[in-house]
Coordinates of N, CA and C and ligand atoms in Angstrom, one line a residue:
X1 N 0.7 -1.2 -0.3 CA 0.4 0.0 0.1 C 0.9 1.1 0.3
X2 N 1.3 2.0 -0.8 CA 1.6 3.4 -1.1 C 0.8 4.6 -0.2
X3 N 1.2 5.3 0.6 CA 0.1 6.1 1.6 C 1.0 7.3 2.0
X4 N -0.1 8.1 1.3 CA 0.6 9.6 1.6 C -0.3 10.3 2.8
X5 N 1.1 10.5 3.5 CA 0.1 11.4 4.7 C 0.0 12.8 4.7
X6 N -0.9 12.9 4.6 CA -1.6 15.0 4.6 C -1.8 15.4 5.6
X7 N -1.2 17.0 5.9 CA -1.5 17.5 6.7 C -3.0 18.0 7.5
X8 N -4.1 17.8 5.7 CA -5.4 18.5 6.4 C -6.4 17.8 5.2
X9 N -7.7 18.0 5.0 CA -8.6 17.8 4.4 C -8.6 18.5 2.5
X10 N -7.5 20.1 2.8 CA -7.7 20.4 1.6 C -6.5 19.4 1.0
X11 N -4.9 18.9 1.7 CA -3.9 18.3 1.1 C -4.6 17.5 0.5
X12 N -5.3 16.6 1.6 CA -5.9 14.9 1.1 C -6.5 15.1 -0.2
X13 N -7.5 16.2 -0.5 CA -8.0 16.8 -1.8 C -8.1 16.5 -3.2
X14 N -7.0 17.7 -2.6 CA -5.9 17.9 -3.9 C -5.1 16.4 -4.7
X15 N -4.0 15.9 -3.2 CA -3.7 14.8 -3.9 C -4.3 13.9 -4.4
X16 N -5.7 13.8 -3.9 CA -6.5 12.8 -4.5 C -6.9 12.8 -5.8
X17 N -7.7 14.5 -5.8 CA -7.7 14.8 -7.2 C -6.4 14.6 -8.1
X18 N -5.6 14.5 -7.7 CA -3.9 14.5 -8.7 C -4.6 13.6 -8.9
X19 N -3.8 12.7 -8.4 CA -3.9 10.9 -8.2 C -5.3 10.5 -9.9
X20 N -6.3 10.8 -9.5 CA -7.3 10.8 -10.4 C -7.3 11.5 -11.8
X21 N -7.0 12.3 -11.7 CA -6.4 13.3 -13.1 C -5.3 12.4 -13.4
X22 N -4.7 12.3 -13.5 CA -3.2 11.0 -14.0 C -3.9 10.0 -14.4
X23 N -4.8 9.3 -14.3 CA -4.8 8.1 -14.1 C -6.0 9.0 -16.1
X24 N -6.9 9.8 -15.5 CA -7.6 10.5 -17.2 C -6.4 10.6 -17.5
X25 N -5.9 11.6 -17.8 CA -4.7 11.9 -18.6 C -4.1 10.3 -19.6
X26 N -3.6 10.1 -18.1 CA -2.9 9.0 -19.0 C -3.8 8.0 -19.7
X27 N -5.0 7.4 -19.2 CA -5.9 6.9 -20.4 C -7.4 7.4 -20.2
X28 N -7.3 8.0 -21.3 CA -8.6 9.2 -21.3 C -9.8 8.3 -21.4
X29 N -9.7 7.4 -21.8 CA -11.2 6.3 -22.1 C -11.3 5.3 -20.8
X30 N -10.7 5.8 -19.3 CA -10.8 5.0 -18.0 C -12.1 5.1 -17.8
X31 N -12.1 3.8 -17.5 CA -13.6 3.5 -16.1 C -13.3 4.0 -14.4
X32 N -13.5 4.9 -14.4 CA -13.2 6.0 -13.2 C -14.4 4.6 -11.9
X33 N -14.1 4.4 -11.2 CA -15.3 4.2 -10.2 C -14.8 5.0 -8.4
X34 N -16.2 5.9 -8.4 CA -16.2 6.6 -7.8 C -17.6 6.6 -7.0
X35 N -17.1 7.4 -5.7 CA -18.2 7.5 -4.0 C -18.5 8.2 -3.8
X36 N -19.9 8.2 -3.2 CA -20.4 9.5 -2.7 C -19.8 9.8 -0.8
X37 N -20.7 10.4 0.4 CA -20.0 10.8 1.6 C -19.5 12.2 1.0
X38 N -19.3 12.7 2.6 CA -18.1 13.9 2.5 C -16.7 14.2 2.1
X39 N -16.5 13.0 2.5 CA -14.8 13.2 2.3 C -14.6 13.4 0.5
X40 N -15.4 12.4 -0.1 CA -15.0 13.0 -1.4 C -14.7 14.3 -2.1
X41 N -16.1 15.4 -1.1 CA -16.5 15.9 -1.9 C -14.8 17.2 -2.3
X42 N -14.4 17.6 -1.5 CA -13.3 18.7 -1.8 C -12.1 18.2 -3.2
X43 N -12.1 16.9 -3.2 CA -11.1 16.6 -5.1 C -12.1 16.3 -5.7
X44 N -13.5 16.3 -5.8 CA -14.6 16.5 -7.2 C -14.4 17.4 -7.0
X45 N -14.4 18.3 -6.8 CA -14.3 20.3 -6.7 C -13.4 20.8 -7.1
X46 N -11.3 20.5 -6.5 CA -10.7 20.4 -7.5 C -10.5 19.9 -9.1
X47 N -11.0 18.7 -9.2 CA -11.3 17.8 -10.7 C -12.2 19.1 -11.5
X48 N -13.3 19.8 -10.3 CA -14.3 20.6 -12.0 C -12.9 22.1 -12.3
X49 N -12.4 22.3 -11.1 CA -11.7 23.2 -11.5 C -10.4 23.4 -12.7
X50 N -10.1 22.1 -12.5 CA -8.8 21.9 -13.2 C -9.3 22.0 -14.8
X51 N -10.3 20.7 -14.6 CA -11.4 20.7 -15.7 C -11.9 22.3 -17.2
X52 N -12.0 23.5 -16.1 CA -12.8 24.7 -16.4 C -11.2 25.3 -16.7
X53 N -10.0 24.6 -16.8 CA -9.1 25.9 -16.4 C -8.9 24.8 -18.1
X54 N -9.2 23.8 -18.2 CA -9.2 23.4 -19.6 C -7.7 22.5 -19.6
X55 N -7.8 21.3 -18.1 CA -6.5 20.6 -18.0 C -6.9 19.1 -17.6
X56 N -8.3 19.4 -17.7 CA -8.6 18.0 -17.6 C -9.9 17.5 -18.6
X57 N -10.1 16.6 -19.6 CA -11.2 16.4 -20.0 C -11.7 15.0 -20.2
X58 N -13.0 15.0 -19.8 CA -13.9 13.7 -19.0 C -14.8 13.2 -20.6
X59 N -14.4 13.7 -21.8 CA -15.3 13.1 -22.4 C -15.9 11.7 -23.1
X60 N -14.1 11.1 -23.2 CA -14.5 10.1 -23.3 C -14.8 8.8 -22.0
X61 N -14.5 9.7 -20.3 CA -14.1 8.8 -19.5 C -15.9 8.3 -19.0
X62 N -16.2 7.3 -18.4 CA -17.2 6.9 -17.9 C -17.0 6.2 -16.3
X63 N -17.9 5.6 -15.6 CA -17.6 5.9 -14.5 C -19.0 5.2 -13.9
X64 N -18.3 4.7 -12.8 CA -19.4 3.3 -11.9 C -19.6 4.0 -10.8
X65 N -20.7 3.9 -9.7 CA -20.6 4.6 -8.3 C -20.7 3.2 -8.1
X66 N -20.3 3.4 -6.7 CA -20.4 2.4 -5.6 C -21.9 2.1 -5.2
X67 N -22.8 2.7 -4.9 CA -23.4 2.2 -4.3 C -24.7 3.0 -5.0
X68 N -25.9 2.9 -3.8 CA -27.4 3.7 -4.1 C -27.9 3.6 -2.9
X69 N -28.5 4.7 -2.5 CA -29.9 4.1 -1.8 C -31.3 3.7 -2.2
X70 N -32.1 1.7 -2.0 CA -32.9 1.7 -2.2 C -34.4 2.8 -1.8
X71 N -35.4 2.4 -3.1 CA -35.9 2.9 -2.9 C -36.2 4.3 -3.6
X72 N -34.5 5.4 -3.6 CA -34.7 6.4 -4.1 C -34.6 6.8 -5.7
X73 N -35.0 7.9 -6.2 CA -35.0 7.9 -7.6 C -34.1 8.8 -7.9
X74 N -34.1 9.0 -9.1 CA -33.1 10.2 -9.4 C -33.0 11.7 -8.7
X75 N -34.2 11.5 -9.2 CA -34.5 13.3 -8.3 C -34.4 13.3 -7.0
X76 N -35.3 12.9 -6.5 CA -34.7 12.5 -5.3 C -33.3 13.4 -4.9
X77 N -33.5 14.3 -3.5 CA -32.3 14.9 -3.1 C -31.4 14.4 -2.4
X78 N -32.1 13.4 -2.0 CA -30.6 12.4 -1.2 C -30.2 11.2 -1.4
X79 N -30.6 11.1 -3.2 CA -30.3 10.1 -3.3 C -28.3 10.1 -4.4
X80 N -28.2 9.2 -4.5 CA -26.4 9.3 -4.5 C -26.0 9.9 -6.3
X81 N -26.9 9.1 -6.9 CA -27.3 10.4 -8.2 C -27.5 11.6 -8.4
X82 N -27.9 11.8 -8.0 CA -28.1 13.4 -7.3 C -27.3 14.3 -6.7
X83 N -26.8 13.4 -6.0 CA -25.5 14.1 -5.6 C -24.7 14.2 -6.7
X84 N -24.0 12.3 -7.0 CA -22.8 13.1 -7.9 C -23.4 13.7 -9.0
X85 N -24.3 13.6 -9.9 CA -24.9 14.9 -10.8 C -24.6 16.3 -10.1
X86 N -25.0 16.8 -8.9 CA -24.4 18.4 -8.5 C -22.8 18.2 -7.5
X87 N -22.5 17.4 -7.7 CA -21.0 17.4 -7.2 C -19.6 16.6 -7.8
X88 N -19.9 16.4 -8.7 CA -18.6 16.6 -9.7 C -19.9 16.7 -11.8
X89 N -20.4 15.6 -11.4 CA -21.0 15.4 -13.6 C -21.3 16.6 -13.6
X90 N -21.8 17.3 -13.4 CA -22.5 18.5 -14.0 C -21.5 19.7 -14.1
X91 N -20.3 19.7 -14.0 CA -18.9 20.4 -13.5 C -18.1 20.1 -14.6
X92 N -18.2 19.6 -14.9 CA -17.3 18.4 -15.5 C -17.5 18.3 -17.5
X93 N -17.4 18.2 -18.4 CA -17.5 17.4 -19.5 C -17.9 16.1 -20.1
X94 N -18.3 15.6 -18.9 CA -18.5 13.9 -19.1 C -20.4 14.2 -19.6
X95 N -20.1 12.7 -20.7 CA -21.5 12.7 -21.2 C -21.9 11.7 -20.3
X96 N -23.9 12.4 -19.9 CA -24.3 11.6 -18.9 C -24.5 10.0 -19.1
X97 N -24.7 9.5 -20.8 CA -25.0 8.2 -20.3 C -23.9 7.4 -20.2
X98 N -22.3 8.0 -20.1 CA -21.3 7.5 -19.2 C -20.9 6.9 -18.0
X99 N -21.9 7.8 -17.7 CA -22.4 7.5 -16.1 C -22.8 6.9 -15.3
X100 N -22.6 5.7 -14.0 CA -24.0 4.7 -14.0 C -23.3 5.2 -12.3
X101 N -24.9 4.5 -12.3 CA -24.8 4.4 -10.3 C -26.6 3.1 -10.7
X102 N -25.9 2.5 -9.7 CA -26.9 1.4 -9.7 C -28.1 2.2 -9.1
X103 N -29.2 1.5 -9.9 CA -30.7 2.3 -9.8 C -31.5 1.7 -8.5
X104 N -31.3 2.9 -7.7 CA -32.5 2.9 -6.5 C -33.7 2.9 -6.5
X105 N -34.1 2.9 -7.9 CA -35.8 3.3 -7.8 C -36.1 2.0 -8.4
X106 N -35.4 0.5 -8.7 CA -35.7 -0.4 -9.9 C -35.7 -1.4 -8.2
X107 N -37.0 -2.0 -7.7 CA -37.7 -2.6 -6.8 C -37.4 -4.2 -6.8
X108 N -36.8 -4.7 -7.5 CA -36.7 -6.1 -7.4 C -35.0 -6.3 -7.7
X109 N -34.7 -6.2 -6.4 CA -33.2 -6.3 -6.0 C -32.0 -6.7 -7.2
X110 N -32.8 -8.0 -7.2 CA -31.7 -9.1 -8.7 C -31.6 -8.6 -9.0
X111 N -32.6 -8.0 -10.3 CA -32.9 -7.6 -11.3 C -31.6 -6.5 -11.5
X112 N -31.5 -5.1 -10.1 CA -30.6 -4.0 -10.1 C -29.3 -4.7 -10.1
X113 N -29.5 -5.3 -9.3 CA -28.3 -5.9 -9.3 C -27.1 -6.7 -10.3
X114 N -28.0 -7.4 -11.1 CA -28.0 -8.0 -12.1 C -27.2 -7.4 -13.0
X115 N -28.2 -6.4 -13.4 CA -27.8 -5.7 -14.1 C -26.5 -4.9 -13.7
X116 N -26.2 -4.5 -12.6 CA -24.7 -3.4 -12.4 C -23.6 -4.0 -12.8
X117 N -23.7 -5.5 -12.4 CA -22.4 -6.2 -12.4 C -22.2 -6.6 -14.3
X118 N -23.1 -6.7 -15.2 CA -23.3 -6.9 -16.2 C -22.2 -5.8 -16.7
X119 N -22.8 -4.5 -16.5 CA -22.5 -3.0 -16.7 C -21.2 -3.0 -16.9
X120 N -20.3 -3.3 -15.1 CA -19.5 -3.7 -14.9 C -18.4 -4.1 -15.5
X121 N -19.0 -5.7 -16.3 CA -18.9 -6.5 -17.2 C -17.8 -5.6 -18.2
X122 N -19.3 -5.6 -18.8 CA -19.4 -5.1 -20.2 C -18.4 -3.9 -20.5
X123 N -17.5 -2.7 -19.4 CA -17.0 -1.4 -19.0 C -15.3 -2.4 -19.4
X124 N -15.4 -3.4 -18.6 CA -13.9 -4.1 -18.9 C -13.4 -3.8 -17.4
X125 N -14.3 -3.5 -16.3 CA -14.0 -3.4 -15.5 C -13.4 -2.0 -14.7
X126 N -12.7 -1.7 -14.3 CA -12.8 -0.8 -13.0 C -11.3 0.1 -13.5
X127 N -10.4 0.5 -13.5 CA -9.2 1.4 -13.8 C -8.9 2.1 -12.3
X128 N -9.7 2.6 -12.4 CA -9.4 3.4 -10.3 C -10.5 3.5 -9.8
X129 N -10.6 2.9 -8.7 CA -11.7 2.9 -7.9 C -10.9 4.1 -6.6
X130 N -12.1 4.8 -6.5 CA -11.9 5.8 -5.6 C -12.6 5.6 -4.4
X131 N -12.8 5.3 -2.8 CA -13.1 4.6 -1.8 C -13.0 5.3 -0.6
X132 N -14.1 5.5 0.2 CA -14.3 5.8 1.6 C -14.5 5.1 2.4
X133 N -14.6 5.5 3.4 CA -14.3 4.4 4.7 C -15.4 4.5 5.9
X134 N -16.2 3.5 6.0 CA -17.4 4.5 7.6 C -16.9 4.1 8.4
X135 N -17.7 4.3 9.5 CA -16.7 4.7 10.8 C -17.3 2.8 11.4
X136 N -17.2 2.4 10.6 CA -17.6 0.6 10.7 C -16.4 0.1 10.0
X137 N -15.9 0.8 9.3 CA -14.7 -0.1 8.0 C -15.9 -0.4 6.5
X138 N -17.3 0.6 6.7 CA -18.0 -0.5 5.3 C -17.3 0.3 4.8
X139 N -16.5 -0.2 3.2 CA -16.2 0.5 2.1 C -17.8 0.5 0.6
X140 N -17.8 1.5 0.4 CA -19.7 1.2 -0.8 C -20.9 0.9 0.6
X141 N -21.1 0.1 0.5 CA -22.0 -0.3 1.5 C -22.0 -1.4 2.2
X142 N -20.4 -1.9 2.2 CA -20.9 -3.2 2.1 C -19.9 -3.2 4.1
X143 N -21.2 -3.6 4.9 CA -21.5 -3.9 5.6 C -20.6 -5.0 6.8
X144 N -20.1 -4.7 8.1 CA -19.7 -5.5 8.5 C -20.7 -6.4 8.7
X145 N -19.8 -7.8 8.2 CA -20.9 -9.9 8.6 C -19.6 -10.1 8.8
X146 N -19.9 -11.4 8.7 CA -18.9 -13.1 8.6 C -18.9 -13.1 7.7
X147 N -19.0 -12.8 6.5 CA -18.4 -13.6 5.5 C -17.9 -11.5 4.4
X148 N -17.7 -12.2 3.3 CA -17.2 -11.0 2.3 C -17.8 -10.9 1.4
X149 N -19.1 -10.2 0.8 CA -20.3 -10.7 0.0 C -19.4 -10.1 -1.1
X150 N -20.3 -11.0 -2.2 CA -18.8 -10.7 -3.5 C -19.3 -9.3 -5.0
X151 N -20.3 -10.2 -4.7 CA -20.8 -8.7 -5.9 C -22.0 -7.5 -5.7
X152 N -22.4 -7.1 -6.6 CA -23.6 -6.3 -6.5 C -24.9 -7.1 -5.9
X153 N -25.2 -6.3 -4.2 CA -26.3 -7.1 -3.6 C -26.7 -5.9 -2.9
X154 N -28.4 -6.2 -2.9 CA -29.2 -5.6 -1.6 C -28.5 -5.3 -0.1
X155 N -28.2 -4.6 0.7 CA -28.3 -4.7 1.9 C -29.2 -4.5 2.8
X156 N -28.8 -4.5 3.9 CA -29.8 -3.6 5.7 C -28.6 -3.2 5.9
X157 N -28.7 -2.1 5.6 CA -27.7 -0.8 6.6 C -28.1 -0.9 8.0
X158 N -26.7 -0.6 8.5 CA -26.2 -1.2 10.1 C -26.8 0.3 10.9
X159 N -27.2 -0.1 12.2 CA -27.9 1.0 13.0 C -26.6 2.5 13.0
X160 N -25.6 2.4 12.8 CA -24.6 3.1 13.1 C -24.3 3.6 12.2
X161 N -24.5 3.0 10.6 CA -24.5 3.3 9.2 C -26.1 4.5 8.8
X162 N -26.9 4.1 9.6 CA -27.5 5.5 9.8 C -27.7 6.4 10.4
X163 N -27.5 5.8 11.4 CA -26.7 7.1 12.7 C -25.7 8.4 12.1
X164 N -24.8 7.2 10.9 CA -24.1 8.4 10.1 C -24.6 9.6 9.0
X165 N -25.2 8.7 8.5 CA -26.3 9.2 7.6 C -27.3 9.9 7.5
X166 N -27.2 10.3 8.3 CA -28.8 11.3 9.5 C -28.3 12.2 8.7
X167 N -27.5 13.1 9.1 CA -26.9 14.3 8.1 C -27.8 14.9 7.2
X168 N -27.8 13.6 6.5 CA -27.7 14.8 5.0 C -29.8 14.5 4.9
X169 N -30.1 14.0 6.0 CA -31.5 13.3 6.2 C -32.8 14.7 6.8
X170 N -33.5 15.0 6.4 CA -34.6 15.8 7.5 C -34.1 15.2 9.3
X171 N -34.7 14.0 9.0 CA -35.0 13.3 9.8 C -34.0 12.2 9.6
X172 N -33.8 11.1 11.6 CA -33.8 9.8 11.1 C -33.5 9.2 10.6
X173 N -35.5 8.9 10.6 CA -36.9 7.9 10.2 C -36.9 8.4 8.1
X174 N -36.0 9.1 7.8 CA -35.8 9.3 6.6 C -35.1 8.4 5.5
X175 N -33.7 7.7 6.8 CA -33.0 7.7 5.7 C -33.3 6.3 5.3
X176 N -33.4 5.2 4.2 CA -33.7 4.1 3.5 C -32.4 3.7 4.7
X177 N -33.6 2.4 4.6 CA -33.6 1.1 5.7 C -31.9 0.6 4.6
X178 N -32.0 0.6 3.2 CA -31.6 -0.8 2.3 C -30.6 0.3 1.3
X179 N -29.5 -0.6 0.7 CA -28.8 0.4 0.2 C -28.2 -1.3 -1.7
X180 N -28.3 0.0 -2.9 CA -28.0 -1.9 -3.8 C -26.0 -0.8 -3.4
X181 N -25.4 -1.8 -3.3 CA -23.7 -1.9 -3.4 C -23.2 -2.8 -3.9
X182 N -22.4 -2.2 -5.3 CA -21.1 -2.8 -5.4 C -20.6 -4.2 -4.6
X183 N -20.2 -5.4 -4.2 CA -19.6 -6.8 -4.4 C -17.8 -6.4 -3.2
X184 N -17.3 -6.9 -2.2 CA -16.3 -6.7 -2.5 C -15.5 -7.6 -3.2
X185 N -15.9 -7.9 -4.1 CA -15.4 -8.6 -5.5 C -15.0 -8.2 -7.0
X186 N -15.8 -7.0 -6.6 CA -16.3 -5.9 -8.0 C -15.1 -4.4 -7.8
X187 N -14.6 -4.7 -6.0 CA -14.4 -3.6 -5.6 C -12.6 -4.2 -5.9
X188 N -12.8 -5.0 -5.2 CA -11.3 -5.3 -5.3 C -10.9 -5.9 -6.8
X189 N -11.4 -6.5 -7.6 CA -11.5 -6.3 -9.0 C -11.1 -4.8 -9.7
X190 N -10.9 -4.1 -9.5 CA -10.9 -2.5 -9.9 C -9.2 -2.8 -9.7
X191 N -8.8 -2.3 -10.9 CA -6.9 -2.4 -11.4 C -6.4 -1.1 -10.4
X192 N -6.6 0.0 -9.7 CA -6.4 0.7 -8.6 C -7.2 1.1 -7.9
X193 N -6.5 1.2 -6.9 CA -7.6 1.6 -5.1 C -6.9 3.1 -4.7
X194 N -8.3 3.9 -4.5 CA -7.6 4.8 -4.2 C -8.2 5.5 -2.9
X195 N -8.0 5.2 -1.2 CA -8.7 5.0 -0.3 C -8.3 6.3 0.4
X196 N -9.4 7.5 0.5 CA -9.2 8.8 1.0 C -10.1 8.6 2.6
X197 N -9.2 9.6 2.8 CA -9.8 9.4 5.0 C -9.6 10.4 5.7
X198 N -10.5 11.4 6.4 CA -10.2 12.4 7.0 C -10.6 12.4 8.2
X199 N -9.9 13.0 9.2 CA -10.6 13.5 10.0 C -10.4 12.5 11.4
X200 N -10.6 13.1 12.6 CA -10.1 12.1 13.6 C -10.3 10.8 14.1
X201 N -12.7 11.3 14.2 CA -13.3 10.5 13.9 C -13.2 9.1 13.1
X202 N -12.1 9.1 12.5 CA -12.1 7.9 11.5 C -10.5 7.8 12.2
X203 N -10.0 7.9 12.7 CA -8.6 7.5 13.5 C -8.8 5.5 13.3
X204 N -10.0 5.5 14.2 CA -9.5 4.3 15.1 C -9.7 2.7 13.7
X205 N -11.1 3.5 13.5 CA -11.4 2.7 12.1 C -9.7 2.4 10.9
X206 N -9.6 3.6 10.2 CA -8.4 3.4 9.6 C -7.1 2.5 9.4
X207 N -6.7 3.2 11.1 CA -5.8 1.6 12.3 C -5.5 0.9 11.9
X208 N -7.2 -0.4 12.1 CA -8.0 -1.1 11.8 C -8.1 -2.2 10.9
X209 N -8.2 -1.4 9.8 CA -8.3 -1.5 8.6 C -7.5 -2.3 7.8
X210 N -5.8 -0.5 8.2 CA -4.6 -0.6 6.9 C -3.1 -2.1 8.4
X211 N -4.1 -1.9 9.8 CA -3.0 -2.6 10.1 C -3.0 -3.6 11.1
X212 N -4.9 -4.5 11.3 CA -5.5 -5.1 11.7 C -5.8 -6.1 10.7
X213 N -6.2 -7.3 11.6 CA -6.4 -8.5 10.6 C -7.4 -8.6 9.4
X214 N -7.2 -8.9 9.0 CA -8.2 -8.8 7.2 C -9.1 -10.1 7.9
X215 N -10.6 -8.8 8.3 CA -11.5 -9.7 8.3 C -12.7 -9.1 7.4
X216 N -14.0 -9.7 7.5 CA -14.7 -9.6 6.7 C -15.6 -8.4 8.0
X217 N -15.2 -8.5 9.4 CA -15.8 -7.6 10.2 C -15.6 -6.4 10.1
X218 N -14.2 -6.7 9.4 CA -14.4 -4.3 9.2 C -14.0 -5.1 7.3
X219 N -15.1 -4.4 7.5 CA -14.4 -4.8 5.6 C -13.6 -4.0 4.4
X220 N -13.5 -2.9 5.2 CA -12.2 -2.5 3.9 C -10.6 -3.3 4.6
X221 N -9.8 -3.6 5.3 CA -9.5 -4.4 5.8 C -8.6 -4.9 4.7
X222 N -9.9 -5.8 4.1 CA -9.5 -6.7 2.8 C -8.8 -6.0 1.8
X223 N -8.4 -5.0 1.8 CA -7.9 -4.0 0.7 C -6.4 -4.1 1.1
X224 N -5.9 -4.9 1.9 CA -4.7 -4.9 2.6 C -4.3 -6.7 1.5
X225 N -5.1 -6.8 0.7 CA -4.9 -8.4 -0.5 C -4.6 -7.8 -1.3
X226 N -5.2 -5.9 -1.6 CA -5.3 -5.9 -3.4 C -3.6 -5.2 -3.4
X227 N -2.5 -5.6 -4.5 CA -1.8 -5.2 -5.2 C -1.6 -3.4 -5.3
X228 N -2.6 -2.7 -6.0 CA -2.0 -1.2 -6.2 C -3.2 -0.6 -5.4
X229 N -3.5 -0.6 -3.8 CA -3.7 0.9 -3.6 C -3.3 1.9 -2.8
X230 N -3.9 2.7 -3.0 CA -3.1 4.2 -2.8 C -4.4 5.4 -1.5
X231 N -3.9 4.7 -0.4 CA -4.5 5.5 0.5 C -3.8 6.9 1.6
X232 N -5.0 7.9 1.0 CA -4.4 9.2 1.4 C -5.2 9.8 2.4
X233 N -4.7 10.3 3.4 CA -4.9 10.7 4.7 C -4.3 11.2 5.4
X234 N -4.9 11.9 6.1 CA -4.0 12.9 7.0 C -4.1 13.1 7.9
X235 N -3.2 13.9 8.7 CA -3.2 13.7 10.0 C -3.2 13.2 11.4
X236 N -4.9 13.9 10.9 CA -5.7 13.5 12.3 C -6.5 11.9 12.5
X237 N -6.6 11.4 10.5 CA -7.7 10.4 10.5 C -5.8 9.2 10.4
X238 N -4.4 9.9 10.5 CA -3.6 8.7 11.1 C -2.6 8.7 12.3
X239 N -3.8 9.4 13.1 CA -2.5 9.2 14.7 C -2.8 8.0 15.0
X240 N -3.2 7.3 14.9 CA -3.9 6.1 15.6 C -3.1 4.9 15.1
X241 N -2.4 5.4 13.8 CA -1.5 4.3 13.1 C -0.2 4.1 13.5
X242 N 0.4 2.8 12.9 CA 1.5 2.7 13.8 C 3.1 3.8 13.3
X243 N 2.8 3.1 11.8 CA 3.8 4.7 11.2 C 3.5 5.8 11.2
Ligands
GLP1 C1 -21.7 6.4 3.3 C2 -20.8 5.8 2.1 C3 -19.5 5.5 1.9 C4 -18.8 6.2 2.1 C5 -19.0 6.5 4.0 C6 -18.5 7.6 4.0 O1 -22.5 5.4 4.1 N1 -22.2 4.8 1.4 O2 -18.9 5.1 0.2 O3 -17.3 6.4 1.7 O4 -20.4 6.1 3.9 O5 -18.9 8.9 4.1 P1 -18.0 10.3 4.9 O6 -16.9 10.6 3.4 O7 -19.5 11.5 4.4 O8 -17.5 9.7 6.3

């Protein structure tokens, strides 16, 4: 694992955007795996800025997002599709048909998930997967479990995740209880992984994920087995790591 320890959220965002832009420059028709949550927002802002300056062209780029709440339609301002349109896609020259998010409006989980797996395969897999981490070690919405789930599937969100994500909703009861998420296999098949982490509240889980035992109880720990992971984390997030 390549590790960049940076000062703060701003530096983390800039470094992550640098790595994503390097991928786009080296392979203009690459497949980017993207993430939601508050952590990647600064990196997305930076990418938009570089695009506006004329330094980055997304016209051939394809994107696949990790996850989506089940039951939310794209026009719902809490859906991850809405989030991606607002925080990245509307600011860059990507073709909307080249952007993919699991279909939260599809009530048939099996249909939604198998279509998503087939789409990722048809694109030829993911070149660079961007990841954040949840407080319980989840990546995408792969929550702690006794096994590693394989491909895109429907999950029941844990109380901890519902609690963490309620800040985006009016009240906790509005947070959907289920989501569609890429599985560990989809993520691990990405050719490169970029994990971004910021803040003292993530320090304990980051240390467990990177230095602890590899276990489905800490889903992000599986990244220790991936041959090409880059971690960009700020000092606060790395404060409990041994190095
Ligand atoms: C959500 C998303 C994850 C994200 C995590 C952390 O649950 N499904 O993909 O990594 O939250 O979010 P944040 O970056 O806001 O801490």
